Amino acid sequence: MGETLQTLGIHWPKLIAQTVNFAIVLFVLWKWAYQPVLRMLELRREKIAESVAQAERIRAELEATERQRREILAQAQSQAQKLIEEARQAAARLHAQETQRAIAAAEQILAKAREAAELDRARMVTELKREVGRLVVQTTMAVTGKVLTPEDQRRILEESTRQIAA
Amino acid sequence: MTQASVKFGFWILTLAFPAAALAAGSGSGGHGPASGPPVSPDAPVLFHVGPLPVTNAMVYTWIIALVIFLVVRLGTRRMEEVPSGIQNLIETAVESLEELTKGLLEPKVARWAFPLVATFFLFILMSNLMGLLPGVGSIGWGHPGPGPFGVDHVEKPLLRPPTADANMTAAMAAVFFIMSTWWALRYNGPGGLIKHIFGVKGGMKGWIVVPLSLIFLFIGLIEVISICIRPVALAMRLYGNIYGGESVLTIMLTNSPLGLGALPFYFLELLVAVVQALVFTLLSIAFIGTLCSHVEEGSHSTSAEHE
C-alpha cells in the first residue's frame, strides 16, 4: 500500500496542496460562474414567465375587446335594421296617407267637376227649354199668323217645356 | 541524475517542431533510459516553497485555474440578458450541467451537489484538454541531446496535466468522499443512513425480518466497502486513463518518424479527455444518488414527497 502510494507519488503535503488548489478552482467557479449564471438564468426564467403571463393577459384582453366589438357591431346592426324598418314603415304610412289624401282630393275635384257639369247641364237644359219654348211660340205665331196673348204664350211655353222634359 | 548532467530543453514532438521530434527520436532510440517508464508515474517536484514541494502538476493546476478564472471573469463580468460570446458558452455549460445534475438527483440534493460535480467536469475537461497542448510534458529537464536545447528524454517536464497526477485525482476523490458522506448524513440523518445501508429492504414485516436482517447486515458491510472503494476507483480510473494516454503519446512521439505516429492518438486522447470528465462527473452524481434517495422506502415513494 505504502509502496503503491510512493510509486504514484501520493504524499500528504502534495495531496493537501492539490486539494487546496481544487478548492480554489471550485471557489472561482462558484463565485464568478455558477452564482451569476444561475442568478441570470433565474432572472430570465422569471422574465419569461412574466412575459408569458402578460401575453396571456393581453390575449385575454384582446379576446374580450374582440367580443365587445362584435357585440357592439351586432347591436349597431340591429339598431340600424330597426331604424331602417321604422323608416320603411313611416315611409309606407306616409305614402298611404298621401295616397289617401290625393285620392280624396281627386275625388273632391271630380265631385266638384261633376257638380259643375251638372249645374251647367241643368242651366243649359233650362236655357234650351226656354229657347225651345220661345221658338215654339214664335213658330206658332208665324204659322197661325195671329198674335198670341201672354197667357197663350205661357201655356204653349209650359206645354213645350213639359214635352221636352218628357 | 546529477544536476550537471541535466539540461533544460524541450522536445515538442508535435507537427509544430518535427525536427526536434526527429532529434529526440533518433537521439535516444526510444523513450529515454530503459530503466523507467516513458512518463514518470509521480509528478516530479520542481521546487520547494518552504516545506511544501511544488510539482509540475501543481504549476499547471495554477495555470489552469488562472485560465478558468480569466475566461469566467471575461464571460460574466458584464452579464447581459441576451447572451453572446463567452457568456453564452459559460451559460450553456452551467445550464447543461445543472440540468444533468437535476435530472439524476433529487432537487434538494442536486442543489447541494451541483457546484462540486460541475467543477469536477469543467476542471477535469480543461485539465485533460490543456494537457494535450504542445509543450506540456515535452518541455523540461533531461539528459543533454542534439541541438542547442535538445534533450534525449524529458525526465522532469515543466508542466504536467493535473489529472495525470495521482495527488490531484485523489484530492478530488477525497473531496467527493467527504462531501457525499456529509450530504448522506444531512439527507438521511445518522440513524437514517445506517438504516439506509443496513436496513431490510423491500418492506418486509413479521418474523422473516430476523433472518433477512442478517443477510442485509452482510450486504450492508459490502455496501460500506463499496462506498469506501468508490473514491479510490474514481481517482485511479481518471489518473490511469490520463497517465496512460500521456505515456502512449510519449512513446508514439519518440518512436515514430517525425512523431507522426502520435497523431491518431491525439484524436483518441481528445475523446478520452471529454469521456473521462463525463465519467468522473456522472459516477460522482450516481454515487451521491445512491446515498441520498428514498427509492427503497415505503411504496416506492420518491423523495420529492419529502421535500
PDB file of N, CA, C and O in Angstrom, chain A residues 86-133:
ATOM      1  N   GLU A  86     -88.212  50.971 -39.222  1.00  0.00           N
ATOM      2  CA  GLU A  86     -89.097  52.067 -38.794  1.00  0.00           C
ATOM      3  C   GLU A  86     -89.286  53.074 -39.915  1.00  0.00           C
ATOM      4  O   GLU A  86     -90.398  53.546 -40.178  1.00  0.00           O
ATOM      5  N   ALA A  87     -88.141  53.414 -40.547  1.00  0.00           N
ATOM      6  CA  ALA A  87     -88.189  54.390 -41.644  1.00  0.00           C
ATOM      7  C   ALA A  87     -89.061  53.859 -42.780  1.00  0.00           C
ATOM      8  O   ALA A  87     -89.870  54.606 -43.374  1.00  0.00           O
ATOM      9  N   ARG A  88     -88.865  52.548 -43.018  1.00  0.00           N
ATOM     10  CA  ARG A  88     -89.656  51.939 -44.092  1.00  0.00           C
ATOM     11  C   ARG A  88     -91.154  51.993 -43.750  1.00  0.00           C
ATOM     12  O   ARG A  88     -91.992  52.345 -44.586  1.00  0.00           O
ATOM     13  N   GLN A  89     -91.429  51.674 -42.487  1.00  0.00           N
ATOM     14  CA  GLN A  89     -92.833  51.715 -42.055  1.00  0.00           C
ATOM     15  C   GLN A  89     -93.403  53.127 -42.131  1.00  0.00           C
ATOM     16  O   GLN A  89     -94.531  53.349 -42.601  1.00  0.00           O
ATOM     17  N   ALA A  90     -92.590  54.099 -41.686  1.00  0.00           N
ATOM     18  CA  ALA A  90     -93.024  55.506 -41.709  1.00  0.00           C
ATOM     19  C   ALA A  90     -93.286  55.953 -43.149  1.00  0.00           C
ATOM     20  O   ALA A  90     -94.284  56.640 -43.440  1.00  0.00           O
ATOM     21  N   ALA A  91     -92.332  55.516 -44.024  1.00  0.00           N
ATOM     22  CA  ALA A  91     -92.477  55.883 -45.437  1.00  0.00           C
ATOM     23  C   ALA A  91     -93.753  55.274 -46.017  1.00  0.00           C
ATOM     24  O   ALA A  91     -94.508  55.942 -46.752  1.00  0.00           O
ATOM     25  N   ALA A  92     -93.985  54.017 -45.633  1.00  0.00           N
ATOM     26  CA  ALA A  92     -95.184  53.334 -46.144  1.00  0.00           C
ATOM     27  C   ALA A  92     -96.453  54.019 -45.636  1.00  0.00           C
ATOM     28  O   ALA A  92     -97.414  54.229 -46.396  1.00  0.00           O
ATOM     29  N   ARG A  93     -96.356  54.389 -44.328  1.00  0.00           N
ATOM     30  CA  ARG A  93     -97.510  55.071 -43.724  1.00  0.00           C
ATOM     31  C   ARG A  93     -97.770  56.419 -44.424  1.00  0.00           C
ATOM     32  O   ARG A  93     -98.900  56.746 -44.780  1.00  0.00           O
ATOM     33  N   LEU A  94     -96.663  57.149 -44.619  1.00  0.00           N
ATOM     34  CA  LEU A  94     -96.756  58.462 -45.259  1.00  0.00           C
ATOM     35  C   LEU A  94     -97.291  58.303 -46.692  1.00  0.00           C
ATOM     36  O   LEU A  94     -98.161  59.094 -47.138  1.00  0.00           O
ATOM     37  N   HIS A  95     -96.756  57.259 -47.334  1.00  0.00           N
ATOM     38  CA  HIS A  95     -97.186  57.011 -48.704  1.00  0.00           C
ATOM     39  C   HIS A  95     -98.687  56.738 -48.762  1.00  0.00           C
ATOM     40  O   HIS A  95     -99.411  57.299 -49.605  1.00  0.00           O
ATOM     41  N   ALA A  96     -99.120  55.925 -47.806  1.00  0.00           N
ATOM     42  CA  ALA A  96    -100.550  55.593 -47.762  1.00  0.00           C
ATOM     43  C   ALA A  96    -101.389  56.824 -47.490  1.00  0.00           C
ATOM     44  O   ALA A  96    -102.431  57.060 -48.145  1.00  0.00           O
ATOM     45  N   GLN A  97    -100.879  57.623 -46.534  1.00  0.00           N
ATOM     46  CA  GLN A  97    -101.624  58.855 -46.169  1.00  0.00           C
ATOM     47  C   GLN A  97    -101.742  59.787 -47.373  1.00  0.00           C
ATOM     48  O   GLN A  97    -102.813  60.327 -47.679  1.00  0.00           O
ATOM     49  N   GLU A  98    -100.541  59.946 -48.018  1.00  0.00           N
ATOM     50  CA  GLU A  98    -100.509  60.867 -49.158  1.00  0.00           C
ATOM     51  C   GLU A  98    -101.415  60.349 -50.280  1.00  0.00           C
ATOM     52  O   GLU A  98    -102.125  61.134 -50.923  1.00  0.00           O
ATOM     53  N   THR A  99    -101.361  59.032 -50.447  1.00  0.00           N
ATOM     54  CA  THR A  99    -102.208  58.443 -51.493  1.00  0.00           C
ATOM     55  C   THR A  99    -103.693  58.684 -51.181  1.00  0.00           C
ATOM     56  O   THR A  99    -104.464  59.102 -52.049  1.00  0.00           O
ATOM     57  N   GLN A 100    -104.005  58.433 -49.905  1.00  0.00           N
ATOM     58  CA  GLN A 100    -105.392  58.664 -49.467  1.00  0.00           C
ATOM     59  C   GLN A 100    -105.790  60.113 -49.693  1.00  0.00           C
ATOM     60  O   GLN A 100    -106.882  60.409 -50.194  1.00  0.00           O
ATOM     61  N   ARG A 101    -104.821  60.970 -49.298  1.00  0.00           N
ATOM     62  CA  ARG A 101    -105.110  62.411 -49.429  1.00  0.00           C
ATOM     63  C   ARG A 101    -105.307  62.761 -50.921  1.00  0.00           C
ATOM     64  O   ARG A 101    -106.215  63.520 -51.282  1.00  0.00           O
ATOM     65  N   ALA A 102    -104.442  62.203 -51.744  1.00  0.00           N
ATOM     66  CA  ALA A 102    -104.521  62.508 -53.186  1.00  0.00           C
ATOM     67  C   ALA A 102    -105.836  61.979 -53.773  1.00  0.00           C
ATOM     68  O   ALA A 102    -106.499  62.654 -54.577  1.00  0.00           O
ATOM     69  N   ILE A 103    -106.148  60.747 -53.309  1.00  0.00           N
ATOM     70  CA  ILE A 103    -107.407  60.156 -53.802  1.00  0.00           C
ATOM     71  C   ILE A 103    -108.611  61.009 -53.373  1.00  0.00           C
ATOM     72  O   ILE A 103    -109.516  61.321 -54.184  1.00  0.00           O
ATOM     73  N   ALA A 104    -108.540  61.450 -52.105  1.00  0.00           N
ATOM     74  CA  ALA A 104    -109.635  62.284 -51.577  1.00  0.00           C
ATOM     75  C   ALA A 104    -109.747  63.585 -52.369  1.00  0.00           C
ATOM     76  O   ALA A 104    -110.851  64.017 -52.748  1.00  0.00           O
ATOM     77  N   ALA A 105    -108.507  64.167 -52.614  1.00  0.00           N
ATOM     78  CA  ALA A 105    -108.502  65.443 -53.353  1.00  0.00           C
ATOM     79  C   ALA A 105    -109.061  65.235 -54.758  1.00  0.00           C
ATOM     80  O   ALA A 105    -109.879  66.051 -55.263  1.00  0.00           O
ATOM     81  N   ALA A 106    -108.605  64.113 -55.355  1.00  0.00           N
ATOM     82  CA  ALA A 106    -109.056  63.827 -56.722  1.00  0.00           C
ATOM     83  C   ALA A 106    -110.564  63.603 -56.751  1.00  0.00           C
ATOM     84  O   ALA A 106    -111.263  64.116 -57.652  1.00  0.00           O
ATOM     85  N   GLU A 107    -111.042  62.882 -55.757  1.00  0.00           N
ATOM     86  CA  GLU A 107    -112.487  62.625 -55.693  1.00  0.00           C
ATOM     87  C   GLU A 107    -113.277  63.917 -55.486  1.00  0.00           C
ATOM     88  O   GLU A 107    -114.340  64.133 -56.089  1.00  0.00           O
ATOM     89  N   GLN A 108    -112.636  64.754 -54.628  1.00  0.00           N
ATOM     90  CA  GLN A 108    -113.277  66.051 -54.358  1.00  0.00           C
ATOM     91  C   GLN A 108    -113.369  66.881 -55.658  1.00  0.00           C
ATOM     92  O   GLN A 108    -114.419  67.481 -55.968  1.00  0.00           O
ATOM     93  N   ILE A 109    -112.201  66.857 -56.371  1.00  0.00           N
ATOM     94  CA  ILE A 109    -112.158  67.619 -57.625  1.00  0.00           C
ATOM     95  C   ILE A 109    -113.196  67.039 -58.611  1.00  0.00           C
ATOM     96  O   ILE A 109    -113.947  67.799 -59.273  1.00  0.00           O
ATOM     97  N   LEU A 110    -113.212  65.720 -58.647  1.00  0.00           N
ATOM     98  CA  LEU A 110    -114.167  65.059 -59.559  1.00  0.00           C
ATOM     99  C   LEU A 110    -115.608  65.402 -59.187  1.00  0.00           C
ATOM    100  O   LEU A 110    -116.447  65.696 -60.067  1.00  0.00           O
ATOM    101  N   ALA A 111    -115.850  65.386 -57.892  1.00  0.00           N
ATOM    102  CA  ALA A 111    -117.212  65.695 -57.416  1.00  0.00           C
ATOM    103  C   ALA A 111    -117.612  67.124 -57.779  1.00  0.00           C
ATOM    104  O   ALA A 111    -118.743  67.386 -58.278  1.00  0.00           O
ATOM    105  N   LYS A 112    -116.602  68.000 -57.581  1.00  0.00           N
ATOM    106  CA  LYS A 112    -116.867  69.416 -57.888  1.00  0.00           C
ATOM    107  C   LYS A 112    -117.127  69.576 -59.386  1.00  0.00           C
ATOM    108  O   LYS A 112    -118.055  70.285 -59.816  1.00  0.00           O
ATOM    109  N   ALA A 113    -116.230  68.863 -60.142  1.00  0.00           N
ATOM    110  CA  ALA A 113    -116.381  68.967 -61.609  1.00  0.00           C
ATOM    111  C   ALA A 113    -117.723  68.388 -62.034  1.00  0.00           C
ATOM    112  O   ALA A 113    -118.418  68.958 -62.916  1.00  0.00           O
ATOM    113  N   ARG A 114    -118.048  67.269 -61.383  1.00  0.00           N
ATOM    114  CA  ARG A 114    -119.328  66.627 -61.719  1.00  0.00           C
ATOM    115  C   ARG A 114    -120.512  67.572 -61.371  1.00  0.00           C
ATOM    116  O   ARG A 114    -121.455  67.747 -62.150  1.00  0.00           O
ATOM    117  N   GLU A 115    -120.351  68.177 -60.230  1.00  0.00           N
ATOM    118  CA  GLU A 115    -121.399  69.112 -59.770  1.00  0.00           C
ATOM    119  C   GLU A 115    -121.521  70.317 -60.726  1.00  0.00           C
ATOM    120  O   GLU A 115    -122.648  70.723 -61.133  1.00  0.00           O
ATOM    121  N   ALA A 116    -120.325  70.831 -61.094  1.00  0.00           N
ATOM    122  CA  ALA A 116    -120.327  71.999 -62.007  1.00  0.00           C
ATOM    123  C   ALA A 116    -120.940  71.619 -63.358  1.00  0.00           C
ATOM    124  O   ALA A 116    -121.740  72.380 -63.945  1.00  0.00           O
ATOM    125  N   ALA A 117    -120.542  70.403 -63.794  1.00  0.00           N
ATOM    126  CA  ALA A 117    -121.067  69.938 -65.083  1.00  0.00           C
ATOM    127  C   ALA A 117    -122.583  69.755 -65.014  1.00  0.00           C
ATOM    128  O   ALA A 117    -123.312  70.106 -65.966  1.00  0.00           O
ATOM    129  N   GLU A 118    -122.998  69.253 -63.845  1.00  0.00           N
ATOM    130  CA  GLU A 118    -124.442  69.047 -63.625  1.00  0.00           C
ATOM    131  C   GLU A 118    -125.183  70.375 -63.633  1.00  0.00           C
ATOM    132  O   GLU A 118    -126.244  70.517 -64.284  1.00  0.00           O
ATOM    133  N   LEU A 119    -124.574  71.318 -62.964  1.00  0.00           N
ATOM    134  CA  LEU A 119    -125.205  72.654 -62.902  1.00  0.00           C
ATOM    135  C   LEU A 119    -125.281  73.268 -64.300  1.00  0.00           C
ATOM    136  O   LEU A 119    -126.298  73.857 -64.692  1.00  0.00           O
ATOM    137  N   ASP A 120    -124.138  73.146 -65.042  1.00  0.00           N
ATOM    138  CA  ASP A 120    -124.074  73.700 -66.401  1.00  0.00           C
ATOM    139  C   ASP A 120    -125.133  73.041 -67.281  1.00  0.00           C
ATOM    140  O   ASP A 120    -125.829  73.718 -68.070  1.00  0.00           O
ATOM    141  N   ARG A 121    -125.173  71.713 -67.075  1.00  0.00           N
ATOM    142  CA  ARG A 121    -126.156  70.959 -67.873  1.00  0.00           C
ATOM    143  C   ARG A 121    -127.581  71.427 -67.558  1.00  0.00           C
ATOM    144  O   ARG A 121    -128.382  71.707 -68.471  1.00  0.00           O
ATOM    145  N   ALA A 122    -127.824  71.564 -66.243  1.00  0.00           N
ATOM    146  CA  ALA A 122    -129.160  71.996 -65.818  1.00  0.00           C
ATOM    147  C   ALA A 122    -129.470  73.382 -66.352  1.00  0.00           C
ATOM    148  O   ALA A 122    -130.583  73.638 -66.867  1.00  0.00           O
ATOM    149  N   ARG A 123    -128.400  74.210 -66.234  1.00  0.00           N
ATOM    150  CA  ARG A 123    -128.612  75.597 -66.730  1.00  0.00           C
ATOM    151  C   ARG A 123    -128.866  75.573 -68.250  1.00  0.00           C
ATOM    152  O   ARG A 123    -129.770  76.246 -68.754  1.00  0.00           O
ATOM    153  N   MET A 124    -128.082  74.777 -68.938  1.00  0.00           N
ATOM    154  CA  MET A 124    -128.229  74.724 -70.385  1.00  0.00           C
ATOM    155  C   MET A 124    -129.588  74.119 -70.803  1.00  0.00           C
ATOM    156  O   MET A 124    -130.229  74.584 -71.750  1.00  0.00           O
ATOM    157  N   VAL A 125    -129.943  73.101 -70.029  1.00  0.00           N
ATOM    158  CA  VAL A 125    -131.267  72.494 -70.304  1.00  0.00           C
ATOM    159  C   VAL A 125    -132.368  73.524 -70.100  1.00  0.00           C
ATOM    160  O   VAL A 125    -133.289  73.638 -70.932  1.00  0.00           O
ATOM    161  N   THR A 126    -132.244  74.283 -69.038  1.00  0.00           N
ATOM    162  CA  THR A 126    -133.244  75.332 -68.729  1.00  0.00           C
ATOM    163  C   THR A 126    -133.287  76.354 -69.857  1.00  0.00           C
ATOM    164  O   THR A 126    -134.370  76.735 -70.359  1.00  0.00           O
ATOM    165  N   GLU A 127    -132.053  76.741 -70.235  1.00  0.00           N
ATOM    166  CA  GLU A 127    -131.960  77.742 -71.306  1.00  0.00           C
ATOM    167  C   GLU A 127    -132.519  77.156 -72.603  1.00  0.00           C
ATOM    168  O   GLU A 127    -133.227  77.850 -73.352  1.00  0.00           O
ATOM    169  N   LEU A 128    -132.182  75.863 -72.823  1.00  0.00           N
ATOM    170  CA  LEU A 128    -132.676  75.198 -74.050  1.00  0.00           C
ATOM    171  C   LEU A 128    -134.204  75.118 -74.036  1.00  0.00           C
ATOM    172  O   LEU A 128    -134.854  75.408 -75.057  1.00  0.00           O
ATOM    173  N   LYS A 129    -134.731  74.794 -72.892  1.00  0.00           N
ATOM    174  CA  LYS A 129    -136.189  74.716 -72.767  1.00  0.00           C
ATOM    175  C   LYS A 129    -136.821  76.048 -73.047  1.00  0.00           C
ATOM    176  O   LYS A 129    -137.823  76.157 -73.788  1.00  0.00           O
ATOM    177  N   ARG A 130    -136.124  77.047 -72.427  1.00  0.00           N
ATOM    178  CA  ARG A 130    -136.711  78.396 -72.636  1.00  0.00           C
ATOM    179  C   ARG A 130    -136.633  78.796 -74.107  1.00  0.00           C
ATOM    180  O   ARG A 130    -137.575  79.322 -74.682  1.00  0.00           O
ATOM    181  N   GLU A 131    -135.492  78.463 -74.693  1.00  0.00           N
ATOM    182  CA  GLU A 131    -135.314  78.846 -76.107  1.00  0.00           C
ATOM    183  C   GLU A 131    -136.291  78.079 -77.013  1.00  0.00           C
ATOM    184  O   GLU A 131    -136.900  78.662 -77.914  1.00  0.00           O
ATOM    185  N   VAL A 132    -136.351  76.747 -76.690  1.00  0.00           N
ATOM    186  CA  VAL A 132    -137.291  75.928 -77.481  1.00  0.00           C
ATOM    187  C   VAL A 132    -138.715  76.452 -77.309  1.00  0.00           C
ATOM    188  O   VAL A 132    -139.469  76.583 -78.301  1.00  0.00           O
ATOM    189  N   GLY A 133    -139.102  76.823 -76.103  1.00  0.00           N
ATOM    190  CA  GLY A 133    -140.412  77.377 -75.806  1.00  0.00           C
ATOM    191  C   GLY A 133    -140.648  78.642 -76.631  1.00  0.00           C
ATOM    192  O   GLY A 133    -141.714  78.808 -77.253  1.00  0.00           O
TER     193      GLY A 133
END
